[in-house]
Coordinates of C-alpha atoms in Angstrom, one line a residue:
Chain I
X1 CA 0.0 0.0 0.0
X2 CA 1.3 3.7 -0.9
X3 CA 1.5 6.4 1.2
X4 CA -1.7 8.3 -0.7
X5 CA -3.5 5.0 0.1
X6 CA -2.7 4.6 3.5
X7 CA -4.0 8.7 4.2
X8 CA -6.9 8.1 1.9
X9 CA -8.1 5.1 3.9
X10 CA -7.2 7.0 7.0
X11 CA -9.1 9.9 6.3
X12 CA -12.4 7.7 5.0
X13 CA -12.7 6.8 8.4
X14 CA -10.9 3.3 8.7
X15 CA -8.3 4.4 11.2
X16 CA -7.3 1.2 12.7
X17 CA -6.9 -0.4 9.2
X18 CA -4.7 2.6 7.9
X19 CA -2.5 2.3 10.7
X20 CA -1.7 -1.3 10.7
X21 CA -0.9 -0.8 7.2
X22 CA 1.2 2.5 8.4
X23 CA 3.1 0.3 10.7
X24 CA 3.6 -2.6 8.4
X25 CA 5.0 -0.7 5.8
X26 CA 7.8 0.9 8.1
X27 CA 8.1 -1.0 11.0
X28 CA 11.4 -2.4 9.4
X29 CA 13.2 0.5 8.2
X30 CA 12.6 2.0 11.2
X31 CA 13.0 -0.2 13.6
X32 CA 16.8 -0.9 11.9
X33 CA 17.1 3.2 11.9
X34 CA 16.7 3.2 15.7
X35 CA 18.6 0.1 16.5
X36 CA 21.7 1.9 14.7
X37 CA 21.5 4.4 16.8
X38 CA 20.2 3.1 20.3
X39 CA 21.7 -0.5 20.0
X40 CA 20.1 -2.5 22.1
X41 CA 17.0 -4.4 21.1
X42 CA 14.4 -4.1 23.9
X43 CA 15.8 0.3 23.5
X44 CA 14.7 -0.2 20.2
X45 CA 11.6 -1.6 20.2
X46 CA 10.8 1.2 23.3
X47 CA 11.9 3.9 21.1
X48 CA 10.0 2.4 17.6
X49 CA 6.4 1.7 19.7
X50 CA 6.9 5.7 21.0
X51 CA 7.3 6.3 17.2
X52 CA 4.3 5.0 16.0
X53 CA 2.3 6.2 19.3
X54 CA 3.1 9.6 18.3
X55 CA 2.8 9.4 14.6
X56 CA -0.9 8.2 15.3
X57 CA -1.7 10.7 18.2
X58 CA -0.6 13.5 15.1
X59 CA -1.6 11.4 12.0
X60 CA -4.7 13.8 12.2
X61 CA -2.5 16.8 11.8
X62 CA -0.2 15.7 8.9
X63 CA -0.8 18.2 6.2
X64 CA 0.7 15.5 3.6
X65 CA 3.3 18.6 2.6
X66 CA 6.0 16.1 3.7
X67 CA 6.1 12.9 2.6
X68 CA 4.8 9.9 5.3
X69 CA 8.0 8.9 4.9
X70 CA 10.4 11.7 5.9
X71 CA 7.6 12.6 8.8
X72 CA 8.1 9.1 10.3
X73 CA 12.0 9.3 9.8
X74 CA 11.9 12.2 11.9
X75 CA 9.8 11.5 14.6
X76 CA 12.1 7.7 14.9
X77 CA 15.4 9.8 14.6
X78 CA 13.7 12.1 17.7
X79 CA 12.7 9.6 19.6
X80 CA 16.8 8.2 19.5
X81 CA 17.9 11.0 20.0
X82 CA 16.0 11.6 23.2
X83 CA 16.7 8.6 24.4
X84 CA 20.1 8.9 23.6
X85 CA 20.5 12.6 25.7
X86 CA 18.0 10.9 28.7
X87 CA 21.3 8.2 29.2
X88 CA 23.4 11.3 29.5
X89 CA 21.4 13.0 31.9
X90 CA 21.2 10.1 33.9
X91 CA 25.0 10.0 33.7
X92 CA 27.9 9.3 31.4
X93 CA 27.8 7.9 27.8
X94 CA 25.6 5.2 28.1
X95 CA 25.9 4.7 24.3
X96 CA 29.4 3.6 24.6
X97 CA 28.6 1.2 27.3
X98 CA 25.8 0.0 25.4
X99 CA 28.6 -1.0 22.5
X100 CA 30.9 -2.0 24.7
X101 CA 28.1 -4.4 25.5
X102 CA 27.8 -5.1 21.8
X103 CA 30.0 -8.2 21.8
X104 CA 27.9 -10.6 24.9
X105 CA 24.7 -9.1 23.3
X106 CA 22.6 -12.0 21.9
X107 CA 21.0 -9.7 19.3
X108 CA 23.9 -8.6 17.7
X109 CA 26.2 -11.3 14.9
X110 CA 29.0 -9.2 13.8
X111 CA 32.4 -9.9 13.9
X112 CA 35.7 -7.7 14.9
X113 CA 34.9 -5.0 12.2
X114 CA 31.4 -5.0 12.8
X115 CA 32.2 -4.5 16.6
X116 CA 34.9 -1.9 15.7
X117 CA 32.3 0.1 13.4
X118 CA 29.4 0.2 16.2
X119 CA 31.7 1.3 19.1
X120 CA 33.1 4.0 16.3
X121 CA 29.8 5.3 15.1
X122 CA 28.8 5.3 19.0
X123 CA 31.8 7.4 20.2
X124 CA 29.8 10.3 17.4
X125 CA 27.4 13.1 18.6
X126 CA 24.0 12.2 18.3
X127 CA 23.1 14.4 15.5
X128 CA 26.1 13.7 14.0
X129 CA 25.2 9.7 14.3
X130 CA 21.8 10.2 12.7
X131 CA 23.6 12.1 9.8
X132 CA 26.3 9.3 9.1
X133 CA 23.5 6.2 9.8
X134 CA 20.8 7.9 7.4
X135 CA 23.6 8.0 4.6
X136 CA 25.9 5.4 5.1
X137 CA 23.6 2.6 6.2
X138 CA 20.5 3.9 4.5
X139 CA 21.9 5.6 1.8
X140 CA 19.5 7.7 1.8
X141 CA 19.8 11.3 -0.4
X142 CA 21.4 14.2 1.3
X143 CA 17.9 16.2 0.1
X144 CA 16.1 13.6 2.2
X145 CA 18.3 13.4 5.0
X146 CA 17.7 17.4 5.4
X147 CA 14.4 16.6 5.4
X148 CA 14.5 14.2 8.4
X149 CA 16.8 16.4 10.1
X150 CA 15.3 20.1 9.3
X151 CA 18.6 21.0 8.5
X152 CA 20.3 22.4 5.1
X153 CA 22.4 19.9 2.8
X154 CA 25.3 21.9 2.7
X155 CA 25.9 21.3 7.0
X156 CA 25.0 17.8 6.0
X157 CA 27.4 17.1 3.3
X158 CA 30.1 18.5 5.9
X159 CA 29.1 16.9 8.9
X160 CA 28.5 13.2 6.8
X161 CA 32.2 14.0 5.4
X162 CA 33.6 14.5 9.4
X163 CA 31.6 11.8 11.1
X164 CA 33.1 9.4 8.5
X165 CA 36.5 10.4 8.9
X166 CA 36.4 9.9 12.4
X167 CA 35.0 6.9 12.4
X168 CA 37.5 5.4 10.1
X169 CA 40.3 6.6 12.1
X170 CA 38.5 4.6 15.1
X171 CA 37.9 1.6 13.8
X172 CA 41.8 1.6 12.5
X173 CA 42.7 2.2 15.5
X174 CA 40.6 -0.3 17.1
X175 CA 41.4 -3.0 14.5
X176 CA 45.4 -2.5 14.6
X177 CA 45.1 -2.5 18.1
X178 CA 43.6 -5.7 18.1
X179 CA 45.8 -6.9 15.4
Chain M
X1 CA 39.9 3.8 -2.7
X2 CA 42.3 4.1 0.0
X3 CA 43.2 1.3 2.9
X4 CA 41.5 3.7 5.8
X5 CA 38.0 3.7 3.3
X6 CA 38.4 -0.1 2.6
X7 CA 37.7 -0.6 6.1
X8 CA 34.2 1.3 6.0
X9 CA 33.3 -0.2 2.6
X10 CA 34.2 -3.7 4.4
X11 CA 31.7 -3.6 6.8
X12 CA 29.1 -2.2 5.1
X13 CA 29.8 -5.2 2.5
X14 CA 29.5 -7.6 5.5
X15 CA 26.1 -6.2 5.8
X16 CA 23.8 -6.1 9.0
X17 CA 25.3 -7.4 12.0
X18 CA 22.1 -7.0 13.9
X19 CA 19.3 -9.7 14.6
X20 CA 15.5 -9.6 16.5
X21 CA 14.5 -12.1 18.6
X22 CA 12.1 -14.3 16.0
X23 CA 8.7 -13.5 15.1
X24 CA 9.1 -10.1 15.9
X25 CA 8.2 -8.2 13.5
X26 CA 4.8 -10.6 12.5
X27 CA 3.6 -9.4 15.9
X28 CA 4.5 -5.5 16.1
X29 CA 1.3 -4.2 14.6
X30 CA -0.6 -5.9 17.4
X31 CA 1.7 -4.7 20.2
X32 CA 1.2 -1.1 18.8
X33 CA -2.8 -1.2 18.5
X34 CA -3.0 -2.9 21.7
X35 CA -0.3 -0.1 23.7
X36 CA -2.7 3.0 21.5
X37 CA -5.8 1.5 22.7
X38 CA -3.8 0.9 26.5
X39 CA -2.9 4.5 26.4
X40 CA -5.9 6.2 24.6
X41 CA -8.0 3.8 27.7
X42 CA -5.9 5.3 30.3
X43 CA -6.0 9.5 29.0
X44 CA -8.7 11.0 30.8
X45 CA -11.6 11.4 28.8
X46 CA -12.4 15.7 28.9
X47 CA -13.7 16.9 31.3
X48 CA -16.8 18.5 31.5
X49 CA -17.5 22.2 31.1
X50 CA -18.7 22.5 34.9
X51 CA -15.2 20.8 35.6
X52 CA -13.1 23.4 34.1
X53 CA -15.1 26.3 35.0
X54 CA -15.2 25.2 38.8
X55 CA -11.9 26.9 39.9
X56 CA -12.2 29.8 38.3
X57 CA -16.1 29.8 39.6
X58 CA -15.1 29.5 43.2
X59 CA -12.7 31.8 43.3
X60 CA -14.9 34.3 41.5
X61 CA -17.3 33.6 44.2
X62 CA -14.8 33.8 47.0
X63 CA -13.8 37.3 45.5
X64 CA -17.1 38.3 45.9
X65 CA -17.4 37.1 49.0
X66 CA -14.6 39.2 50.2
X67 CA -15.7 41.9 48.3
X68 CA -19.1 41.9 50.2
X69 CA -17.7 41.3 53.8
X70 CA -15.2 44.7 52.7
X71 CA -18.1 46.5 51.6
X72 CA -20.3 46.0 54.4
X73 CA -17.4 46.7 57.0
X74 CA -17.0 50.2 55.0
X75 CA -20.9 50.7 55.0
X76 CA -21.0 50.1 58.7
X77 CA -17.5 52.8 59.3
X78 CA -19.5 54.8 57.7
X79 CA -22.6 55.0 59.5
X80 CA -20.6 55.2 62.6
X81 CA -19.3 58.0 60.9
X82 CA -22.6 59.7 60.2
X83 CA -23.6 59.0 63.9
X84 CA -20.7 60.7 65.3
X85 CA -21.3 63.8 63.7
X86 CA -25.0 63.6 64.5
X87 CA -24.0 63.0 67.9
X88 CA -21.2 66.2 67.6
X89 CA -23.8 68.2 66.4
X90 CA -26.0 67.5 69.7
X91 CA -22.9 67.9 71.7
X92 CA -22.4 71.4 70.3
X93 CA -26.5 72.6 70.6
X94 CA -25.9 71.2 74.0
X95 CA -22.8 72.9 74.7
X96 CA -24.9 76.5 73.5
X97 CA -26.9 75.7 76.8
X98 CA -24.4 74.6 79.0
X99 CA -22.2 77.3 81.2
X100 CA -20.0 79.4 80.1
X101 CA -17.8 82.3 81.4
X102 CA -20.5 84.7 80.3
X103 CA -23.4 83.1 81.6
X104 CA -21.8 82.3 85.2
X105 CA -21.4 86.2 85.6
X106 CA -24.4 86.6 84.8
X107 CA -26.0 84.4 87.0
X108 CA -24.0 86.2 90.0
X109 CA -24.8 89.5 88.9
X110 CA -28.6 88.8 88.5
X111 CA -30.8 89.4 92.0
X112 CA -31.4 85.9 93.5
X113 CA -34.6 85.0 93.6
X114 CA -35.9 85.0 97.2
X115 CA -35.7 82.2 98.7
X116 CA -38.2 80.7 100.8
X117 CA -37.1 80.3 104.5
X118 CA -38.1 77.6 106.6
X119 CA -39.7 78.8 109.4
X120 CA -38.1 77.8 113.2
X121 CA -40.8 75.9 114.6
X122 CA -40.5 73.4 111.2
X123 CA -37.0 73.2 112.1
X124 CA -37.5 72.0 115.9
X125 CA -40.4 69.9 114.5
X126 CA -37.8 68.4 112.4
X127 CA -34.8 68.2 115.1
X128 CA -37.4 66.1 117.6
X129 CA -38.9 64.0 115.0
X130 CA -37.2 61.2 112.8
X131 CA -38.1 62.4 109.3
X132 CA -35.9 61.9 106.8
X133 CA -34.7 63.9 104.8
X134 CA -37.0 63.7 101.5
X135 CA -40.1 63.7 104.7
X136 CA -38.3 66.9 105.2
X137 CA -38.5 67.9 101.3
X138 CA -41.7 66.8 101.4
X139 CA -43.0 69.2 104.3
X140 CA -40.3 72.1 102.8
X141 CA -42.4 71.5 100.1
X142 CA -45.8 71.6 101.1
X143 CA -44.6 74.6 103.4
X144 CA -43.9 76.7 100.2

């Protein structure tokens, strides 16, 4: 089902149907968007029901200028990020302890690189994660990615271009360390 | 492609490293629905007119209230305030009639009116009997 036909249906009256075809269409992307960027599973799945929550307590308000798509992106990559700056509050970087955990979590297959690349892209801002998941993992346009993000391509482009940088000098570090 | 940008281009080759616990995704569209209805269940439904309108209500009620008990205290001030001068304006008709300088010298200097005298055999009547002294007014009195 298309986005037009899940707001058609929606605004004929047959909420509950539009919705469950709402969540089935981006449950996955999603839920691998906030998993990139939270980690953990049971975070995730928190942060991806809050998503849908609050794209159906405002589905009545989407004006349909935006696509479904980047309005769902952006209310996922704001729920992460909130989670993300709640650890902080609560004390230190819980992101880095949460890949630090990366390699006894059950939920999680990868080998050294794959380790090395997580506990990079966790030791990035928040923002600046978002940015480098949305394109690298994603690759998803810089136009959309400023769409998500509210932000103009140009900061984008330069931010993506730093974030990955740094995170390749991590993981080399990490991996000849190791090696 | 450089050595350093192999590494990233590995890893995203190796694809995702990350796995759900199985079935998970067949059963998220029910967990949603059931946590909206859970949540839409547990939000208040809105409350009432009369509800929201109480506080303000009372304490409109209780300004009036205040308003009245002010007002009637002022009311009352004021009345006392009327009475005093009612009762200053006695006090100075009353004063006109009372003595003064003048009118003591004039009292003085005016003849005194004769008075009557009470003749000696009333007195010895008095001295030997036990009358009292209003009997006594009572004969002065009658004598006069």
């Amino acid at each position: 089902m298309t986005d037009q036909e899940i707001l058609q249906l929606y605004r004929s009256g047959e909420r509950d149907k539009a919705f469950r075809a709402l969540v089935a269409s981006y449950k996955e992307r999603l839920y691998w968007h906030i998993r990139r960027m939270v980690l953990d599973h049971d975070d995730t799945d928190d942060c991806l029901q809050n998503t849908f929550v609050k794209a159906w307590q405002s589905l009545d308000r989407f004006r349909g200028d935006a696509q479904l798509f980047t309005w769902l992106y952006r209310i996922a990559t704001n729920e992460s990020l909130t989670f993300l700056s709640r650890q902080q509050t609560r004390g230190g970087h819980l992101e880095l302890e949460a890949a630090g955990r990366l390699s006894t979590d059950p939920w999680f297959d990868g080998d050294q690189l794959q380790l090395a690349l997580h506990r990079s892209i966790a030791k990035l801002p928040p923002k600046q994660k978002a940015v480098f998941n949305l394109r690298y993992f994603d690759e998803m346009p810089y136009e959309k990615i400023a769409q998500v993000l509210e932000t103009s391509e140009g900061s984008l482009k330069a931010s993506y271009h730093h974030a990955y940088e740094k995170v390749k000098a991590w993981m080399k570090e990490e991996m000849d360390a190791k090696y | 492609m450089n050595e350093e940008k192999d590494i990233l281009e590995l890893a995203r080759q190796e694809g995702n490293a990350f796995r759900t616990p199985e079935g998970y995704f067949d059963s998220l569209e029910d967990r949603v629905m059931a946590r909206i209805a859970a949540e839409t269940a547990q939000t208040p439904a809105r409350r009432p007119v009369w509800s929201v309108l109480k506080p303000a209500l009372t304490l409109a009620a209780m300004f009036a209230l205040i308003f009245g008990m002010g007002y009637g205290v002022l009311s009352l001030t004021h009345t006392l305030g009327r009475d005093a001068n009612v009762a200053a304006t006695e006090y100075a008709s009353a004063e006109e009639e009372m003595i003064t300088p003048a009118s003591l010298i004039n009292y003085y200097q005016t003849e005194p009116a004769e008075e009557p005298e009470i003749d000696e055999e009333t007195l010895i009547n008095y001295l030997a009997s036990e009358l009292s002294f209003a009997d006594l007014a009572e004969i002065y009195a009658q004598a006069n």
